[in-house]
Coordinates of C-alpha atoms in Angstrom, one line a residue:
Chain A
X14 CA 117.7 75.3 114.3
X15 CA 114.4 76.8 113.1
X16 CA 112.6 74.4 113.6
X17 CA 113.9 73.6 117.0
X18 CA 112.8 77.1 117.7
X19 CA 109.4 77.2 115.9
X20 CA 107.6 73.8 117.5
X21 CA 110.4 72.1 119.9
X22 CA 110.1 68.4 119.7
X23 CA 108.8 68.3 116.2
X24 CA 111.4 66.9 113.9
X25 CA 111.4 65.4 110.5
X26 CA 110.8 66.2 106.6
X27 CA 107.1 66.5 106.8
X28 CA 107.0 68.8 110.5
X29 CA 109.9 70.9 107.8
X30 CA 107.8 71.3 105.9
X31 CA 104.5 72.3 107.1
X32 CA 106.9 75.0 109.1
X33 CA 107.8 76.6 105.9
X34 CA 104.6 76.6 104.5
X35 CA 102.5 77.9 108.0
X36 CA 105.4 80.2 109.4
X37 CA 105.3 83.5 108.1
X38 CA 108.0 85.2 110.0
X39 CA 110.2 82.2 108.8
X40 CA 109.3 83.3 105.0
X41 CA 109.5 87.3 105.7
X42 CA 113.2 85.8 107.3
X43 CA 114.4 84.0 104.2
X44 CA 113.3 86.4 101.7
X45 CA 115.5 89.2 103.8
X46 CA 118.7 86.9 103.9
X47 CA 118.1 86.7 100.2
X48 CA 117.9 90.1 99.3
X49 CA 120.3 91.2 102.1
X50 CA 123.0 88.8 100.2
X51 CA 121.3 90.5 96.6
X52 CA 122.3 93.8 98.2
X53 CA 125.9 92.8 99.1
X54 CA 126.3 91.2 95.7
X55 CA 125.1 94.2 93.7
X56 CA 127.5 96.5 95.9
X57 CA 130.4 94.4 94.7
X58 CA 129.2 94.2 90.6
X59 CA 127.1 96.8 90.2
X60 CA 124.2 97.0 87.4
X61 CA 124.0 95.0 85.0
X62 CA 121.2 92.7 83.2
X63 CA 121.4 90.2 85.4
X64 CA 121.3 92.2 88.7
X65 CA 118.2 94.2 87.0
X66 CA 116.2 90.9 86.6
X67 CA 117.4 90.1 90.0
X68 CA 115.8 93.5 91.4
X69 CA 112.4 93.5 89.7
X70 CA 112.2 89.3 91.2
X71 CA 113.1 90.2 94.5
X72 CA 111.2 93.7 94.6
X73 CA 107.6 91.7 93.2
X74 CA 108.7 88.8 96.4
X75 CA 109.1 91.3 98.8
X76 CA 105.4 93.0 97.9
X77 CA 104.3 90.2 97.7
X78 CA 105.4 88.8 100.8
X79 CA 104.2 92.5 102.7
X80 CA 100.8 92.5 101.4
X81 CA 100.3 88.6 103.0
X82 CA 102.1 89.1 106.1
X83 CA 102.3 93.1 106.8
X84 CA 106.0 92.5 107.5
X85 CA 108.5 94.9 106.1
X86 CA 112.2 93.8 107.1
X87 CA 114.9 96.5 105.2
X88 CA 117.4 95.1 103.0
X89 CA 120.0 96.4 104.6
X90 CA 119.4 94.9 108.0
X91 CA 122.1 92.7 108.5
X92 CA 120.5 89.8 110.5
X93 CA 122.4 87.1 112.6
X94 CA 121.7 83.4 112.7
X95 CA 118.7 82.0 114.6
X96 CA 116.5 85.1 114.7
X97 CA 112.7 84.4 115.5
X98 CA 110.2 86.7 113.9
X99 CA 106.7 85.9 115.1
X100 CA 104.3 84.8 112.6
X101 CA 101.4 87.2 113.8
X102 CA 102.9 90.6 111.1
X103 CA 102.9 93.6 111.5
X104 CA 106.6 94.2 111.7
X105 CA 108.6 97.1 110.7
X106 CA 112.0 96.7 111.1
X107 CA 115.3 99.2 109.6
X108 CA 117.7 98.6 112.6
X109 CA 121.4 98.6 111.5
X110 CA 121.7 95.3 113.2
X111 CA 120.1 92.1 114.6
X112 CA 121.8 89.9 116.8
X113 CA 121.9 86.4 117.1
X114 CA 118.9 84.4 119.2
X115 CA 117.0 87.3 119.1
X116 CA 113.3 87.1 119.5
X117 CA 110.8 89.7 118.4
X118 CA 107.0 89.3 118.8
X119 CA 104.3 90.9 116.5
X120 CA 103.7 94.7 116.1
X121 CA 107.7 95.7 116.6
X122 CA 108.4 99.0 114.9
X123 CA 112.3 99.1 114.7
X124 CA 113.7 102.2 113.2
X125 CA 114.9 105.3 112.7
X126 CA 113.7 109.1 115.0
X127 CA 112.3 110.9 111.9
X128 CA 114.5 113.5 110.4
X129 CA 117.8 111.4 112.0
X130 CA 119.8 109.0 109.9
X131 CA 120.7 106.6 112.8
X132 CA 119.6 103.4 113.2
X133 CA 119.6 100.9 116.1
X134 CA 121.7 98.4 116.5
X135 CA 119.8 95.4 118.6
X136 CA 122.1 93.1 120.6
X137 CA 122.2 89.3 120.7
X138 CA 119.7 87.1 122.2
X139 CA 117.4 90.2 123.3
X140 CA 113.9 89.6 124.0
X141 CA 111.3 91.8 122.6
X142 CA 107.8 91.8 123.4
X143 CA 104.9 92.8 121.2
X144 CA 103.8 96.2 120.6
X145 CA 107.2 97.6 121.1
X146 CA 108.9 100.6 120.0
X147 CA 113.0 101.3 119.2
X148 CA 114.0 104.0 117.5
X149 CA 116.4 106.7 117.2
X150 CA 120.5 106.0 117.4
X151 CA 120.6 103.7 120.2
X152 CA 122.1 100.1 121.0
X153 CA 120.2 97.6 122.9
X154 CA 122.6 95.2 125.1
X155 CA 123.0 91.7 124.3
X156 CA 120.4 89.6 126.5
X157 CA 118.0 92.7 127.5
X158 CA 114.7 92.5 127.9
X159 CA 112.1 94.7 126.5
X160 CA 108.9 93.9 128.2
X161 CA 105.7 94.3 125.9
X162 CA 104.7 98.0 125.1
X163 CA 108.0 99.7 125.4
X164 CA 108.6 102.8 123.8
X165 CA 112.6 102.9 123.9
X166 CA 114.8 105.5 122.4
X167 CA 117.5 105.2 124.9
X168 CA 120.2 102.6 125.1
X169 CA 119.8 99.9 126.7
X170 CA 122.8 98.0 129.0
X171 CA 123.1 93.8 128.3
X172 CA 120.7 91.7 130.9
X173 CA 118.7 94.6 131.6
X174 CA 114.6 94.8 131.8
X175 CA 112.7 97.8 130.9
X176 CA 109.4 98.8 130.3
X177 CA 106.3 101.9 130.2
X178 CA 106.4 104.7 127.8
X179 CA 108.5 105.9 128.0
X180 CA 110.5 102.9 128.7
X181 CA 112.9 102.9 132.0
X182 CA 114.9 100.6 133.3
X183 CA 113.2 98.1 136.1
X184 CA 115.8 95.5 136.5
X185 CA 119.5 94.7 135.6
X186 CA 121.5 91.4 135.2
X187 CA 118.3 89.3 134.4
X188 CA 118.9 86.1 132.4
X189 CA 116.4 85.4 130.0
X190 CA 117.0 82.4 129.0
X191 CA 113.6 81.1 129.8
X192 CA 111.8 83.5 128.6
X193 CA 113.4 82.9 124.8
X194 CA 112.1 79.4 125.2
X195 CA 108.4 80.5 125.7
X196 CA 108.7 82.0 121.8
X197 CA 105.6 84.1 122.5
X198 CA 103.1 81.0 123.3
X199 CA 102.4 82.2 126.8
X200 CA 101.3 85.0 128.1
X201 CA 104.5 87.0 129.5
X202 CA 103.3 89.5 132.3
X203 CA 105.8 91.5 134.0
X204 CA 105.0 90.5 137.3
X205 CA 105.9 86.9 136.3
X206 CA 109.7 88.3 135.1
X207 CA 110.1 91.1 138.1
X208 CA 109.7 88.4 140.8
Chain B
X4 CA 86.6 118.5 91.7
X5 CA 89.2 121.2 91.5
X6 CA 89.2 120.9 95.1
X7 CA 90.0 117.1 95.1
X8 CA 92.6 117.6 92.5
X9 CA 94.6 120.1 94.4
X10 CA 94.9 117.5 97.6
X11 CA 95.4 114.5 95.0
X12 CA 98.8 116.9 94.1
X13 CA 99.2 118.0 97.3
X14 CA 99.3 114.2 98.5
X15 CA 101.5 113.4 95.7
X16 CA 104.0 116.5 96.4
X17 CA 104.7 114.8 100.4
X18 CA 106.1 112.0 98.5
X19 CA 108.1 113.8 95.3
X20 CA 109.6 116.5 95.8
X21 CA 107.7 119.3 93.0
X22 CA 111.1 119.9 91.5
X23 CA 111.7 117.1 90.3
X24 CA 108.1 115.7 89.0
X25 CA 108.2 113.5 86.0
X26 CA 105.8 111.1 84.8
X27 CA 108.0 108.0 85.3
X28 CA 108.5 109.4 88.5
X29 CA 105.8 109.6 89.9
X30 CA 104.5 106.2 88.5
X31 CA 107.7 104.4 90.5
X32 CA 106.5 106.7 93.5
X33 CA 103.0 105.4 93.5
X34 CA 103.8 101.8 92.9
X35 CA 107.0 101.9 96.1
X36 CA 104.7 103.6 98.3
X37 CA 101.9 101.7 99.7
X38 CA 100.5 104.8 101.9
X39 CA 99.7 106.9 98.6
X40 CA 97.9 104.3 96.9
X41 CA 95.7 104.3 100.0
X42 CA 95.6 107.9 100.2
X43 CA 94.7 108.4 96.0
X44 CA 92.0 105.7 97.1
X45 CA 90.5 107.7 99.7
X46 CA 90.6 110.8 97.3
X47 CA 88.6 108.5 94.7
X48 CA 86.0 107.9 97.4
X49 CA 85.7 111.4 98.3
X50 CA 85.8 112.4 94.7
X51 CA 82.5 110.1 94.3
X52 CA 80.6 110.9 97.1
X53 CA 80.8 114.8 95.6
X54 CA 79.9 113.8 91.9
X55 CA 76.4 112.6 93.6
X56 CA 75.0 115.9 92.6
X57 CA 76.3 115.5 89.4
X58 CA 73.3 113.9 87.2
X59 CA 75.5 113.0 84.2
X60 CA 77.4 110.8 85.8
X61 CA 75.3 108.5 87.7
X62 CA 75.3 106.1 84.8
X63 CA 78.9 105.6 85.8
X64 CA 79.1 106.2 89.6
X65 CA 77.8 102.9 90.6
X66 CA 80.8 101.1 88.4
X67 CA 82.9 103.2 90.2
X68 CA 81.6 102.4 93.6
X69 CA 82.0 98.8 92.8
X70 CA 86.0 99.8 91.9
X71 CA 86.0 101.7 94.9
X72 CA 84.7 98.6 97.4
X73 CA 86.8 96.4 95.9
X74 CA 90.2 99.0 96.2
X75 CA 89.3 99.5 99.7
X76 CA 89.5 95.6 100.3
X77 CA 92.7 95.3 98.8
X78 CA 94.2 98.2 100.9
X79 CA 92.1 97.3 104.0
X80 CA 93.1 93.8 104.2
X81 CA 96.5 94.0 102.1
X82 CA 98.2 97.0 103.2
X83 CA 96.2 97.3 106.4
X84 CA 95.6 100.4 106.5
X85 CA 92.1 102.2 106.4
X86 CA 91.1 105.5 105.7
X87 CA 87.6 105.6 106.3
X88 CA 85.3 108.1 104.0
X89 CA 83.7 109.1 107.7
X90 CA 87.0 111.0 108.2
X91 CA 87.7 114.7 106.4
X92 CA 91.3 114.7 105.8
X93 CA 93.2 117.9 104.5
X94 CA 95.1 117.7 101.1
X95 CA 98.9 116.7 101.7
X96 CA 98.1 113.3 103.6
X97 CA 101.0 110.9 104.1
X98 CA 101.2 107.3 105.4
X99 CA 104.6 106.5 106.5
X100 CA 105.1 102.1 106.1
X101 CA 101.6 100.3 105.9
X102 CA 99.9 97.8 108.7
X103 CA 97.4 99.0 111.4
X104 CA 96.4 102.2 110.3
X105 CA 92.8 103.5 111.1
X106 CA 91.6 106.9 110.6
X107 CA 88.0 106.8 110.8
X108 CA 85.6 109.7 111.7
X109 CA 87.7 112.5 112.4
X110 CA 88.9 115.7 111.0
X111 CA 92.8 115.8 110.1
X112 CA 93.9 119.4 108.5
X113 CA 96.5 120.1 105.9
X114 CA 99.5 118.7 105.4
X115 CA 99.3 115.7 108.3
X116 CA 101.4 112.6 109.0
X117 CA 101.0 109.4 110.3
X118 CA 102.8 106.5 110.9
X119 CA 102.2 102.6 110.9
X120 CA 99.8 101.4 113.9
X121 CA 98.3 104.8 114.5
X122 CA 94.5 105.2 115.3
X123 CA 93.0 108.1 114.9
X124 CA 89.3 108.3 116.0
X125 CA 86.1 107.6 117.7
X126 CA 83.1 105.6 117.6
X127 CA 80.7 106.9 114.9
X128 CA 77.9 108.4 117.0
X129 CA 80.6 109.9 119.1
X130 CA 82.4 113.5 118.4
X131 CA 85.8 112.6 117.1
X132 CA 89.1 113.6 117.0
X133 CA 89.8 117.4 115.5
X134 CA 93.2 117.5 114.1
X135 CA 95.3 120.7 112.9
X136 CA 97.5 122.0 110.1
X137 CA 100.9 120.1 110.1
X138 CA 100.4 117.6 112.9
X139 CA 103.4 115.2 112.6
X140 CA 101.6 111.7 114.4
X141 CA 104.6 109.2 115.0
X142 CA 103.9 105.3 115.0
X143 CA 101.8 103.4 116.8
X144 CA 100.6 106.5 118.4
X145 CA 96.4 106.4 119.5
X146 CA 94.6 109.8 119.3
X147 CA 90.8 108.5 120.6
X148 CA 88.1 110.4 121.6
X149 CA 86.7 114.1 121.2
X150 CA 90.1 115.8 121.7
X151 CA 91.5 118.6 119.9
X152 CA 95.4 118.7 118.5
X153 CA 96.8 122.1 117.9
X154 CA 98.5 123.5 114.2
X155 CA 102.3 122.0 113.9
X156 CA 102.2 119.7 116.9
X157 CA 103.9 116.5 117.1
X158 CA 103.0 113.4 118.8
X159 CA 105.9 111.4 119.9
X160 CA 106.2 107.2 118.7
X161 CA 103.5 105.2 120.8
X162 CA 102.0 108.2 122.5
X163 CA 98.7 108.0 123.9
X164 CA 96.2 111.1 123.2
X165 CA 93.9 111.9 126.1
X166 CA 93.6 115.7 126.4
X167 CA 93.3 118.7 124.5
X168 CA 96.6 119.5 122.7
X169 CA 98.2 123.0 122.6
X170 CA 100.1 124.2 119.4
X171 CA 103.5 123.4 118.4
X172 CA 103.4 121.2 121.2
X173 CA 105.6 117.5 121.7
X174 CA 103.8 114.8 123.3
X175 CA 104.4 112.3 124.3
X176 CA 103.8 109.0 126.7
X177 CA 101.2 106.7 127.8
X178 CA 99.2 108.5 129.0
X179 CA 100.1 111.6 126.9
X180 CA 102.3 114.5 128.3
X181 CA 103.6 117.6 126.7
X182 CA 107.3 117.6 127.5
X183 CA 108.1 120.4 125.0
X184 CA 105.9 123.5 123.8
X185 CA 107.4 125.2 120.6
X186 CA 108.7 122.5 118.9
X187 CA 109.5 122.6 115.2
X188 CA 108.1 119.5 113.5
X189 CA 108.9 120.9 109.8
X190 CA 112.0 119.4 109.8
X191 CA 110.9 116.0 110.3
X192 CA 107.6 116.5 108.0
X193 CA 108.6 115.2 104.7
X194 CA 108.7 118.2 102.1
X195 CA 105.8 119.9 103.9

């Protein structure tokens, strides 16, 4: 599946593993699934020696990890299956949710309005562009768009477009399909998706 | 020095709470948050560039330039996040996440805030940015340019700075609108 996503085409033990070595948002990925799955384990046994050692390990990965990729994915995100994280950084993310097939370029700041506890939940396959903005309590449909530079803090119906700061709607019902495929190795203007 | 010491508290105090200081505390603090280690870096520089008039320590000063340069390289290209010595920036600093941040040769008062991807700033022969008292500046907002930002105002997530700012003012936008005047930001400061 990853690497389908990463380099289409490319298959085979050595491709496999010159992806996990070179991809970075595929290692900011596994280390979250790991300590997402540490998190739900420790809520079920609570502390104890081995869940300690477990802590300090994971906490020393995940600096680790920040300080070579500037990614910061919360543990608590509960992220579905085939998500694509670019490998360019810069990603904070804290959204209650990530759906499956969703693609998120580099610079993405996913969280929560300052003094508000809610967090957004982002749909399945939803495109998001770099330099983006979600935050505050809001819920972005499965299959929207979020064109590059969006500041959104509004929620956001399935197959819809939008884009500016602040971000409005510019199109509804669009499929994009296509535009998951390109995984952020073209250039994506918006006159290309509002035609 | 005193001077330098109060903001190094004051920087501390955004992150713990005073109440509930304690040395293992505020180790754990200082270790989890990335944006204070760049901060109590900054201070470091600041605190060297005043002991130059000092003649008893320049035996030492160049060592700690040296630990300086190297701090700044760590945080610069680690954390990315740079808080340039060009820059005068008020005691109670906080750096929300880490990755993008540039503050570099303008004036921030007390008690500011900034978020991840925020630029604050001007070319260095150019007047820069004067920033007031309790300015809450959300992520990946850009404040470029010889513009002046009133005490207490807030500047929304990816707003763009362009004009003179009034006080207690909520911007925000690309470019940068107020939509609100007399909005109270100390809620969302943390333990301003």
């Amino acid at each position: 599946m990853y690497s389908a996503l990463r380099w289409p085409g490319r298959v085979g033990a050595l491709w496999r593993a010159l992806i996990w070595v070179r991809s970075t948002g595929l290692l900011v990925l596994a280390l979250q699934r790991v300590s997402h799955r540490y998190l739900l384990h420790r809520a079920q046994r609570g502390w104890s020696a081995e869940t300690l050692v477990l802590r300090i390990l994971i906490a020393l990965a995940r600096r680790s990890i920040a300080i070579l990729t500037k990614c910061d994915v919360a543990e608590l995100v509960d992220v579905g299956q085939g998500v694509y994280l670019s490998d360019r950084g810069f990603l904070i993310l804290g959204p209650e949710r990530i759906g499956g097939g969703t693609l998120i370029h580099e610079r993405v700041t996913i969280g929560v309005r300052a003094g508000d506890p809610g967090r957004p939940v982002i749909g399945e396959n939803v495109w998001i562009g770099p330099d983006c903005i979600i935050y505050g309590n809001v819920s972005v449909g499965n299959g929207a768009t979020v064109l590059p530079g969006s500041v959104v803090s509004m929620n956001v119906p399935a197959g819809a477009v939008i884009s500016g700061n602040p971000a409005t709607i510019v199109r509804r019902g669009f499929d994009n399909t296509a535009l998951r495929r390109t995984l952020g190795t073209d250039i994506v203007r918006p006159s290309m998706v509002l035609e | 020095m005193s001077g330098i010491w109060d903001a190094v508290l004051a920087d501390l105090h955004r992150c713990v709470s005073e109440s509930e200081t304690s040395k293992r505390r505020v180790l754990s603090t200082v270790w989890n948050e990335m944006g204070l280690q760049a901060v109590l870096l900054y201070r470091f520089g600041q605190w060297l560039c005043a002991s130059w008039k000092r003649i008893l320590l320049w035996p030492v000063l160049p060592f700690g330039w040296v630990m300086y340069a190297l701090g700044a390289l760590v945080v610069r290209r680690g954390y990315g996040i740079r808080l340039s010595l060009s820059a005068d920036i008020g005691p109670g600093f906080w750096v929300g996440h880490f990755g993008g941040v540039e503050v570099v040769n303008c004036r921030l008062g007390e008690r500011c805030s900034v978020g991840q991807q925020t630029k604050v700033g001007s070319a260095q022969d150019v007047e820069g940015p004067l920033v007031g008292n309790g300015v809450w500046i959300g992520a990946h907002a850009r404040i470029m340019g010889p513009v002046r930002v009133g005490n207490g105002a807030t500047i929304a997530p990816g707003a763009r700075v362009t004009k003179n700012v009034p006080e207690r003012a909520l911007v925000v936008g690309d470019p940068g609108r107020v939509v609100f005047r007399g909005y109270d930001n100390t809620q969302i400061l943390p333990r301003a």
